[in-house]
Coordinates of C-alpha atoms and ligand atoms in Angstrom, one line a residue:
M1 CA 7.7 10.1 19.2
A2 CA 10.0 11.6 16.3
Q3 CA 10.3 9.2 13.4
P4 CA 14.0 8.1 12.6
K5 CA 15.3 10.1 9.7
Q6 CA 15.3 8.0 6.5
S7 CA 18.8 7.7 4.8
V8 CA 19.5 7.0 1.1
L9 CA 22.4 5.6 -0.5
I10 CA 22.8 7.0 -4.1
V11 CA 25.0 4.8 -6.3
D12 CA 25.6 6.5 -9.6
D13 CA 29.0 7.1 -11.6
D14 CA 27.8 10.4 -12.7
P15 CA 28.3 12.9 -10.1
V16 CA 25.8 15.3 -11.7
Q17 CA 22.9 13.0 -11.4
G18 CA 24.0 11.9 -7.9
Q19 CA 23.8 15.6 -6.9
L20 CA 20.3 15.9 -8.4
I21 CA 19.1 12.8 -6.5
R22 CA 20.7 14.1 -3.4
N23 CA 18.8 17.5 -3.7
V24 CA 15.7 15.7 -3.9
C25 CA 16.7 13.5 -0.8
N26 CA 17.6 16.6 1.4
R27 CA 14.3 18.5 0.2
I28 CA 12.2 15.7 1.7
G29 CA 14.4 15.6 5.0
Y30 CA 16.3 12.5 4.1
T31 CA 20.0 12.1 4.6
A32 CA 21.8 10.9 1.8
V33 CA 25.2 9.1 1.1
F34 CA 26.9 9.2 -2.4
A35 CA 28.7 6.1 -3.8
A36 CA 30.4 6.5 -7.4
S37 CA 31.3 2.6 -7.7
Y38 CA 30.0 -0.8 -6.7
E39 CA 33.1 -1.0 -4.3
S40 CA 32.3 2.3 -2.4
A41 CA 28.5 1.4 -2.2
A42 CA 29.3 -2.2 -0.6
A43 CA 31.6 -0.4 1.8
A44 CA 28.8 2.0 2.7
L45 CA 26.4 -0.7 2.9
T46 CA 28.7 -2.7 5.6
T47 CA 28.7 0.3 8.0
H48 CA 25.5 1.9 7.6
R49 CA 21.7 0.9 7.4
F50 CA 19.9 2.6 4.6
S51 CA 16.1 2.9 4.1
H52 CA 16.5 3.4 0.3
V53 CA 19.1 2.8 -2.3
T54 CA 19.0 4.3 -5.8
I55 CA 21.1 2.2 -8.1
D56 CA 22.2 3.4 -11.7
L57 CA 22.3 0.1 -13.6
A58 CA 25.4 1.1 -15.7
L59 CA 28.4 1.5 -13.0
G60 CA 31.5 1.2 -15.0
E61 CA 33.2 -2.3 -14.3
R62 CA 30.6 -3.7 -12.0
D63 CA 27.1 -3.4 -12.9
G64 CA 24.0 -2.4 -10.9
I65 CA 22.8 -6.0 -11.0
E66 CA 25.6 -7.2 -8.9
L67 CA 24.8 -4.5 -6.5
I68 CA 21.1 -5.6 -6.4
R69 CA 22.4 -9.2 -5.4
L70 CA 24.5 -7.6 -2.6
I71 CA 21.6 -5.6 -1.4
T72 CA 19.1 -8.4 -1.2
S73 CA 21.7 -10.6 0.8
L74 CA 21.3 -7.9 3.6
P75 CA 19.2 -9.0 6.7
Q76 CA 17.2 -5.9 6.2
I77 CA 16.7 -5.0 2.5
P78 CA 16.2 -1.2 1.7
R79 CA 13.9 0.1 -1.0
V80 CA 15.6 -0.4 -4.2
I81 CA 14.9 2.3 -6.9
V82 CA 16.5 1.4 -10.1
I83 CA 17.5 4.5 -12.2
S84 CA 18.9 4.0 -15.8
G85 CA 18.9 5.4 -19.3
C86 CA 18.8 1.7 -20.6
E87 CA 15.7 0.7 -22.5
Q88 CA 12.5 0.2 -20.6
R89 CA 12.4 -3.7 -20.9
I90 CA 16.0 -3.7 -19.3
L91 CA 14.6 -1.6 -16.5
N92 CA 11.6 -4.1 -16.2
A93 CA 13.9 -7.1 -16.2
A94 CA 16.2 -5.5 -13.5
V95 CA 13.1 -4.8 -11.3
R96 CA 11.7 -8.3 -11.8
L97 CA 15.2 -9.8 -10.8
A98 CA 15.2 -7.5 -7.6
H99 CA 11.5 -8.9 -6.7
A100 CA 12.6 -12.4 -7.2
A101 CA 15.6 -11.8 -5.0
G102 CA 13.5 -10.4 -2.2
A103 CA 13.5 -6.7 -2.8
C104 CA 9.7 -6.9 -2.9
D105 CA 9.0 -3.2 -3.4
A106 CA 11.7 -2.4 -5.9
V107 CA 10.8 0.0 -8.5
S108 CA 12.4 1.7 -11.7
I109 CA 12.8 5.2 -12.9
P110 CA 14.0 6.1 -16.4
K111 CA 16.7 8.7 -17.1
P112 CA 16.4 11.6 -17.6
I113 CA 14.9 11.6 -14.1
E114 CA 11.6 13.1 -13.6
L115 CA 11.8 14.7 -10.1
S116 CA 8.4 14.1 -9.2
A117 CA 8.5 10.4 -9.9
L118 CA 11.7 10.1 -7.9
R119 CA 10.3 12.1 -4.9
Q120 CA 7.1 9.6 -5.1
A121 CA 9.5 6.6 -4.9
L122 CA 11.5 8.0 -2.1
M123 CA 8.5 9.0 0.0
V124 CA 7.4 5.2 0.1
L125 CA 9.0 3.6 3.0
P126 CA 10.5 0.1 2.5
C127 CA 7.8 -2.6 3.2
D128 CA 8.9 -5.0 5.8
C129 CA 10.9 -7.3 3.4
R130 CA 12.8 -8.3 6.4
G131 CA 9.9 -9.2 8.5
A132 CA 8.4 -11.2 5.4
R133 CA 11.6 -12.8 5.0
S134 CA 12.2 -13.6 8.7
A135 CA 8.7 -15.0 8.9
K136 CA 9.7 -17.3 5.9
Q137 CA 12.9 -18.2 7.4
R138 CA 11.5 -18.6 11.0
K139 CA 11.5 -22.3 11.5
P140 CA 7.9 -23.1 10.8
D141 CA 5.9 -25.5 13.1
V142 CA 7.3 -28.8 12.0
I143 CA 4.8 -31.0 10.6
T144 CA 5.5 -34.6 10.3
T145 CA 4.4 -37.3 8.0
D146 CA 2.6 -38.9 11.1
D147 CA 0.6 -35.5 11.6
L148 CA -0.4 -35.7 7.8
C149 CA -1.2 -39.4 8.0
A150 CA -3.5 -38.7 11.1
G151 CA -5.1 -35.7 9.4
F152 CA -5.8 -37.6 6.3
A153 CA -7.4 -40.5 8.5
N154 CA -9.5 -37.8 10.4
G155 CA -10.8 -36.5 7.2
E156 CA -9.0 -33.0 7.4
I157 CA -8.0 -33.1 3.8
F158 CA -10.6 -32.1 1.3
A159 CA -11.1 -30.5 -2.1
M160 CA -12.2 -27.0 -2.9
F161 CA -13.2 -26.1 -6.4
Q162 CA -12.0 -23.1 -8.6
P163 CA -14.4 -22.2 -11.4
K164 CA -13.0 -22.0 -15.2
I165 CA -14.9 -20.1 -17.7
L166 CA -15.0 -19.8 -21.5
L167 CA -13.6 -16.4 -22.1
S168 CA -15.7 -15.6 -25.3
T169 CA -19.0 -16.0 -23.5
G170 CA -18.2 -15.8 -20.0
R171 CA -20.0 -19.3 -19.3
L172 CA -18.9 -21.7 -16.7
V173 CA -17.2 -24.8 -18.5
G174 CA -15.4 -26.5 -15.6
C175 CA -13.4 -26.2 -12.3
E176 CA -10.1 -27.3 -10.9
A177 CA -10.0 -29.2 -7.6
L178 CA -7.4 -27.8 -5.2
A179 CA -6.5 -29.8 -2.1
R180 CA -6.9 -28.3 1.4
W181 CA -5.8 -29.4 4.8
D182 CA -7.7 -27.8 7.6
S183 CA -5.8 -29.1 10.7
P184 CA -7.0 -28.3 14.2
K185 CA -3.3 -28.5 15.3
F186 CA -1.7 -26.2 12.3
G187 CA -4.6 -24.3 10.9
M188 CA -5.2 -24.2 7.1
V189 CA -2.2 -25.7 5.7
S190 CA -1.2 -24.6 2.1
P191 CA -1.1 -27.4 -0.5
D192 CA 2.4 -26.1 -1.6
R193 CA 3.4 -27.1 2.0
F194 CA 1.5 -30.5 2.7
I195 CA 1.5 -32.0 -0.9
P196 CA 5.3 -32.7 -0.6
L197 CA 4.5 -34.4 2.7
V198 CA 1.8 -36.4 1.2
E199 CA 4.2 -37.6 -1.4
Q200 CA 6.8 -38.5 1.5
A201 CA 4.1 -40.4 3.4
G202 CA 3.3 -42.6 0.3
L203 CA -0.3 -41.1 0.3
I204 CA -0.4 -39.3 -3.0
K205 CA -2.5 -42.0 -4.7
P206 CA -5.2 -42.1 -2.0
V207 CA -5.1 -38.3 -1.7
T208 CA -5.6 -37.8 -5.6
L209 CA -8.2 -40.3 -5.7
L210 CA -10.1 -38.5 -2.7
M211 CA -9.9 -35.4 -4.9
L212 CA -11.0 -37.4 -7.9
R213 CA -14.2 -38.7 -5.8
E214 CA -15.0 -35.2 -4.7
A215 CA -14.7 -33.9 -8.1
I216 CA -17.1 -36.5 -9.4
A217 CA -19.6 -35.5 -7.0
L218 CA -19.3 -31.9 -8.0
I219 CA -19.6 -33.0 -11.8
Q220 CA -22.8 -34.9 -10.8
D221 CA -24.1 -31.8 -9.0
L222 CA -23.5 -29.4 -12.2
L223 CA -23.9 -31.8 -15.2
P224 CA -27.8 -31.3 -15.2
T225 CA -27.4 -27.4 -15.6
V226 CA -23.9 -27.2 -17.3
P227 CA -23.9 -30.3 -19.6
D228 CA -20.2 -29.8 -20.9
F229 CA -18.8 -29.3 -17.3
S230 CA -15.5 -30.9 -16.7
A231 CA -13.6 -31.0 -13.5
A232 CA -9.7 -30.9 -13.4
V233 CA -7.5 -32.9 -10.8
N234 CA -3.7 -32.3 -10.3
F235 CA -1.5 -35.3 -11.0
S236 CA 1.9 -35.4 -9.6
A237 CA 5.1 -37.2 -11.1
T238 CA 4.8 -39.9 -8.8
L239 CA 1.3 -40.7 -9.7
L240 CA 2.2 -40.6 -13.4
A241 CA 4.9 -43.3 -13.0
D242 CA 2.3 -45.6 -11.4
P243 CA 1.3 -48.0 -14.2
T244 CA -2.1 -48.9 -12.7
I245 CA -3.3 -45.3 -12.4
P246 CA -5.3 -45.2 -15.8
E247 CA -7.3 -48.3 -14.7
D248 CA -7.8 -46.9 -11.1
V249 CA -9.2 -43.7 -12.4
E250 CA -11.4 -45.2 -15.0
S251 CA -12.9 -47.8 -12.6
I252 CA -13.9 -44.8 -10.2
L253 CA -15.6 -43.1 -13.1
V254 CA -17.4 -46.0 -14.2
E255 CA -18.5 -46.7 -10.5
N256 CA -20.2 -43.3 -10.5
S257 CA -21.4 -43.5 -14.2
V258 CA -19.3 -40.4 -15.2
S259 CA -17.7 -40.3 -18.6
G260 CA -14.0 -39.5 -18.9
R261 CA -14.9 -36.4 -21.0
S262 CA -16.0 -34.7 -17.9
M263 CA -12.6 -35.2 -16.3
M264 CA -9.5 -33.2 -16.9
I265 CA -5.9 -34.1 -15.5
E266 CA -3.5 -31.5 -14.9
I267 CA 0.3 -32.4 -15.2
T268 CA 2.9 -29.6 -14.7
E269 CA 5.2 -28.9 -17.6
T270 CA 8.2 -30.1 -15.6
T271 CA 6.8 -33.4 -14.6
A272 CA 5.8 -34.3 -18.4
M273 CA 9.1 -33.0 -19.6
S274 CA 11.2 -34.8 -17.1
D275 CA 10.5 -38.5 -18.1
V276 CA 8.9 -38.1 -21.5
A277 CA 8.7 -41.7 -22.2
K278 CA 7.0 -42.7 -19.1
A279 CA 4.8 -39.6 -19.1
M280 CA 3.7 -40.3 -22.7
D281 CA 2.7 -44.0 -21.8
T282 CA 0.4 -43.0 -19.0
L283 CA -0.9 -39.9 -20.7
L284 CA -1.7 -41.7 -23.9
R285 CA -3.6 -44.5 -22.0
L286 CA -5.5 -41.9 -20.2
R287 CA -6.3 -40.1 -23.3
I288 CA -7.6 -43.2 -24.8
K289 CA -9.9 -43.6 -22.0
G290 CA -11.3 -40.4 -22.9
F291 CA -9.8 -38.1 -20.2
G292 CA -8.6 -34.6 -21.0
I293 CA -5.1 -33.9 -20.3
S294 CA -3.9 -30.4 -19.5
M295 CA -0.2 -29.0 -19.3
D296 CA 0.0 -27.2 -16.3
D297 CA 2.3 -24.3 -15.3
F298 CA 3.1 -23.8 -18.9
G299 CA 6.1 -21.5 -19.5
T300 CA 7.8 -22.3 -16.2
G301 CA 9.5 -25.4 -17.5
Y302 CA 11.5 -26.3 -20.6
S303 CA 9.1 -27.7 -23.1
S304 CA 10.8 -28.9 -26.3
M305 CA 8.4 -28.0 -29.2
S306 CA 8.8 -31.4 -30.9
V307 CA 7.8 -33.2 -27.7
L308 CA 4.9 -30.9 -27.1
A309 CA 3.6 -31.7 -30.7
Q310 CA 3.8 -35.6 -29.7
M311 CA 2.1 -35.4 -26.4
P312 CA -1.5 -35.8 -26.1
F313 CA -2.4 -32.6 -24.5
C314 CA -5.8 -30.9 -24.8
E315 CA -5.1 -27.8 -23.0
L316 CA -2.0 -25.5 -22.3
K317 CA -2.4 -23.9 -19.0
I318 CA -0.3 -20.5 -18.9
D319 CA 1.2 -20.2 -15.4
R320 CA -0.2 -17.5 -13.2
T321 CA 3.2 -15.7 -12.8
F322 CA 2.9 -14.7 -16.4
I323 CA -0.8 -13.7 -16.4
K324 CA -0.6 -11.6 -13.0
D325 CA 1.2 -8.5 -14.6
C326 CA 0.9 -9.1 -18.3
L327 CA -1.0 -6.0 -18.9
V328 CA 1.7 -3.6 -17.4
D329 CA 4.8 -5.7 -18.6
Q330 CA 5.3 -6.1 -22.3
D331 CA 7.6 -8.9 -22.0
L332 CA 5.2 -10.9 -20.0
W333 CA 2.5 -10.0 -22.6
K334 CA 4.7 -11.4 -25.4
V335 CA 5.0 -14.5 -23.3
V336 CA 1.3 -14.8 -22.9
T337 CA 0.6 -14.2 -26.6
S338 CA 3.1 -16.7 -27.8
A339 CA 1.7 -19.2 -25.4
V340 CA -1.8 -18.6 -26.7
A341 CA -0.5 -18.8 -30.4
I342 CA 1.4 -22.2 -29.4
A343 CA -1.7 -23.6 -27.9
R344 CA -3.8 -22.6 -31.0
A345 CA -1.2 -24.1 -33.5
Y346 CA -1.2 -27.4 -31.9
N347 CA -5.1 -27.5 -31.5
M348 CA -5.1 -27.2 -27.9
K349 CA -7.1 -24.9 -25.6
A350 CA -5.3 -22.0 -24.3
V351 CA -6.2 -21.6 -20.5
A352 CA -5.1 -18.6 -18.6
E353 CA -4.7 -19.1 -14.6
G354 CA -4.4 -16.2 -12.2
I355 CA -6.8 -13.8 -13.8
E356 CA -7.1 -11.2 -11.1
D357 CA -9.2 -8.4 -13.0
L358 CA -11.6 -7.9 -15.7
E359 CA -9.2 -5.7 -17.9
T360 CA -7.0 -8.9 -18.1
L361 CA -9.7 -11.1 -18.7
W362 CA -10.9 -9.0 -21.6
A363 CA -7.4 -8.6 -23.0
L364 CA -6.8 -12.5 -23.0
E365 CA -10.1 -12.9 -24.7
A366 CA -9.2 -10.5 -27.4
I367 CA -6.0 -12.5 -28.3
G368 CA -7.9 -15.8 -28.5
C369 CA -7.2 -17.5 -25.3
H370 CA -10.2 -19.8 -24.8
I371 CA -10.6 -20.4 -20.9
G372 CA -9.9 -18.2 -17.9
Q373 CA -9.4 -19.0 -14.1
G374 CA -8.5 -16.7 -11.3
Y375 CA -9.7 -14.3 -8.5
A376 CA -11.6 -12.1 -11.0
I377 CA -14.0 -14.9 -11.6
S378 CA -13.8 -16.5 -8.3
K379 CA -11.5 -18.0 -5.6
A380 CA -11.8 -21.7 -4.7
L381 CA -15.2 -22.7 -3.3
P382 CA -16.3 -25.5 -1.1
R383 CA -18.6 -27.9 -3.2
S384 CA -21.6 -26.8 -1.0
E385 CA -21.3 -23.3 -2.4
F386 CA -20.5 -24.1 -6.1
K387 CA -24.0 -24.4 -7.6
Q388 CA -25.1 -21.2 -5.9
W389 CA -22.0 -19.4 -7.3
S390 CA -22.8 -20.7 -10.7
A391 CA -26.4 -19.4 -10.6
S392 CA -25.2 -15.8 -9.4
W393 CA -22.5 -15.9 -12.0
E394 CA -25.1 -16.5 -14.7
R395 CA -27.3 -13.8 -13.4
R396 CA -24.2 -11.3 -13.7
L397 CA -23.7 -12.5 -17.1
R398 CA -27.3 -11.8 -18.2
D399 CA -27.0 -8.4 -16.7
G400 CA -24.1 -7.7 -18.9
L401 CA -21.8 -6.8 -15.8
L402 CA -18.8 -8.7 -17.2
Q403 CA -18.9 -7.4 -20.7
M404 CA -16.2 -5.1 -21.9
P405 CA -17.4 -1.5 -21.5
K406 CA -17.2 -0.9 -25.5
R407 CA -19.4 -3.8 -26.2
K408 CA -21.9 -2.8 -23.7
Q409 CA -22.4 0.4 -25.7
A410 CA -22.6 -1.3 -29.0
Ligands
C2E1 P1 -1.7 -24.9 -9.3 O1 -2.1 -26.2 -9.8 O2 -1.0 -24.0 -10.2 O3 -3.0 -24.1 -8.7 C1 -3.3 -22.9 -8.9 C2 -3.1 -22.0 -7.7 O4 -3.2 -20.7 -8.0 C3 -3.9 -22.4 -6.5 O5 -3.2 -22.3 -5.3 C4 -5.0 -21.3 -6.5 O6 -5.7 -21.1 -5.5 C5 -4.2 -20.1 -7.1 N1 -4.9 -19.1 -7.6 C6 -6.1 -19.2 -8.4 N2 -6.3 -18.0 -8.9 C7 -5.5 -17.2 -8.6 C8 -5.4 -15.7 -8.8 O7 -6.2 -15.1 -9.5 N3 -4.2 -15.2 -8.2 C9 -3.2 -15.8 -7.6 N4 -2.2 -15.1 -7.0 N5 -3.5 -17.2 -7.2 C10 -4.5 -17.8 -7.9 P2 -3.3 -23.3 -4.1 O8 -4.7 -23.9 -4.1 O9 -2.7 -22.8 -2.9 O10 -2.4 -24.5 -4.8 C11 -1.0 -24.4 -5.1 C12 -0.5 -25.6 -5.7 O11 -0.6 -26.9 -5.1 C13 -1.3 -25.9 -7.0 O12 -0.8 -25.0 -8.1 C14 -0.9 -27.3 -7.3 O13 0.5 -27.3 -7.8 C15 -0.7 -28.0 -5.9 N6 -1.9 -28.7 -5.6 C16 -3.0 -28.3 -5.1 N7 -4.0 -29.4 -4.9 C17 -3.3 -30.5 -5.4 C18 -3.6 -31.9 -5.6 O14 -4.8 -32.4 -5.2 N8 -2.6 -32.7 -6.0 C19 -1.4 -32.3 -6.3 N9 -0.5 -33.1 -6.9 N10 -1.0 -31.0 -6.2 C20 -2.0 -30.1 -5.7
CA2 CA1 -3.1 -27.0 -11.5
CA3 CA1 -0.1 -23.0 -12.0

């Protein structure tokens, strides 16, 4: 069957550039419509469905950013190709904005346009953003708090553990307990989806204490071979507001003869900063009992430096959204290096989560980031597999498989 011809909307207030782009489109067999302003582009978008849109960021009175907003509100989002003579960081920011708004495959091309780059960008068909969107928008199977309560009572909620390593040596130093719900009715439900239900059902305390007990069991498995191993558990805002929580946590540790030093509590930046007085009270009491406290998702909230200085955090955990593309996006790299510097200045450990490749791991080590976590090291593992993973990781370390290539030669 013949493929439908792709059609491109070229939005540029410079007719010469417009013609150049049109020529490339025609050469690869695409039809092209030219719009010299926001208004004519908007009109074309109401009457025609385009597979690609090339957008010049500076469009006279109304700019390309407004157009990106309009395009990402369409039911079927075309592939956005941002073209501009602005500096690269503006191009990067525009692409990030397009991604965040739903144009998940948006790219940028600097002016003067390199024709091979343009051709390459046009040859890639739009990913099914609409499909992804409609899947997101499709009414999900409704899970009620009763389903959640029944699942919890049936033991369907449990912890998986993602390793954390010391970047300077590669050695295992701890893990994060991540909640999982394996439901026979709904399948594997993501914690982003079921933790809010746990909160609504009033089960956040029993669920967190379950994570804590499972983390303690893992600590007991690991301490003989990894004496400084610590396990982290995520605490929500509701829990932080519960004045009995420090004693409850302490008594479970005492019951199991595990020291508070082996336990880390992760609190998101937003939680810590939303009610500073309340958070400070609970966090201080937890610290006094010897627990480590980690500020999670650092960079996504609004930390005040003076509050940060007063709060008893031991760790700053840089959010994975900054780590993911930090080697290809200079702005993200600046956020990451600043966060590492802040952590160091306040005598906290800098932790990077979401490290997906060894190059990122090495780069983070080089700027003095202390601890790393992410798929490059391991995904979250069931407790039964953790010890075995730890032994195979040790072997890889000994064989030098994780060292920077340059160091290997040295
Ligand atoms: P979080 O605390 O930021 O946890 C890290 C999330 O990043 C986890 O997602 C983890 O699987 C994922 N991740 C780890 N490494 C990588 C990587 O290299 N690349 C990418 N793309 N992702 C990575 P998960 O397990 O789906 O958890 C999502 C969120 O659910 C957690 O974010 C946390 O906020 C919440 N959560 C999980 N367990 C609990 C819990 O027991 N209590 C509470 N209150 N919240 C929990
Ligand atoms: Ca966390
Ligand atoms: Ca995070």
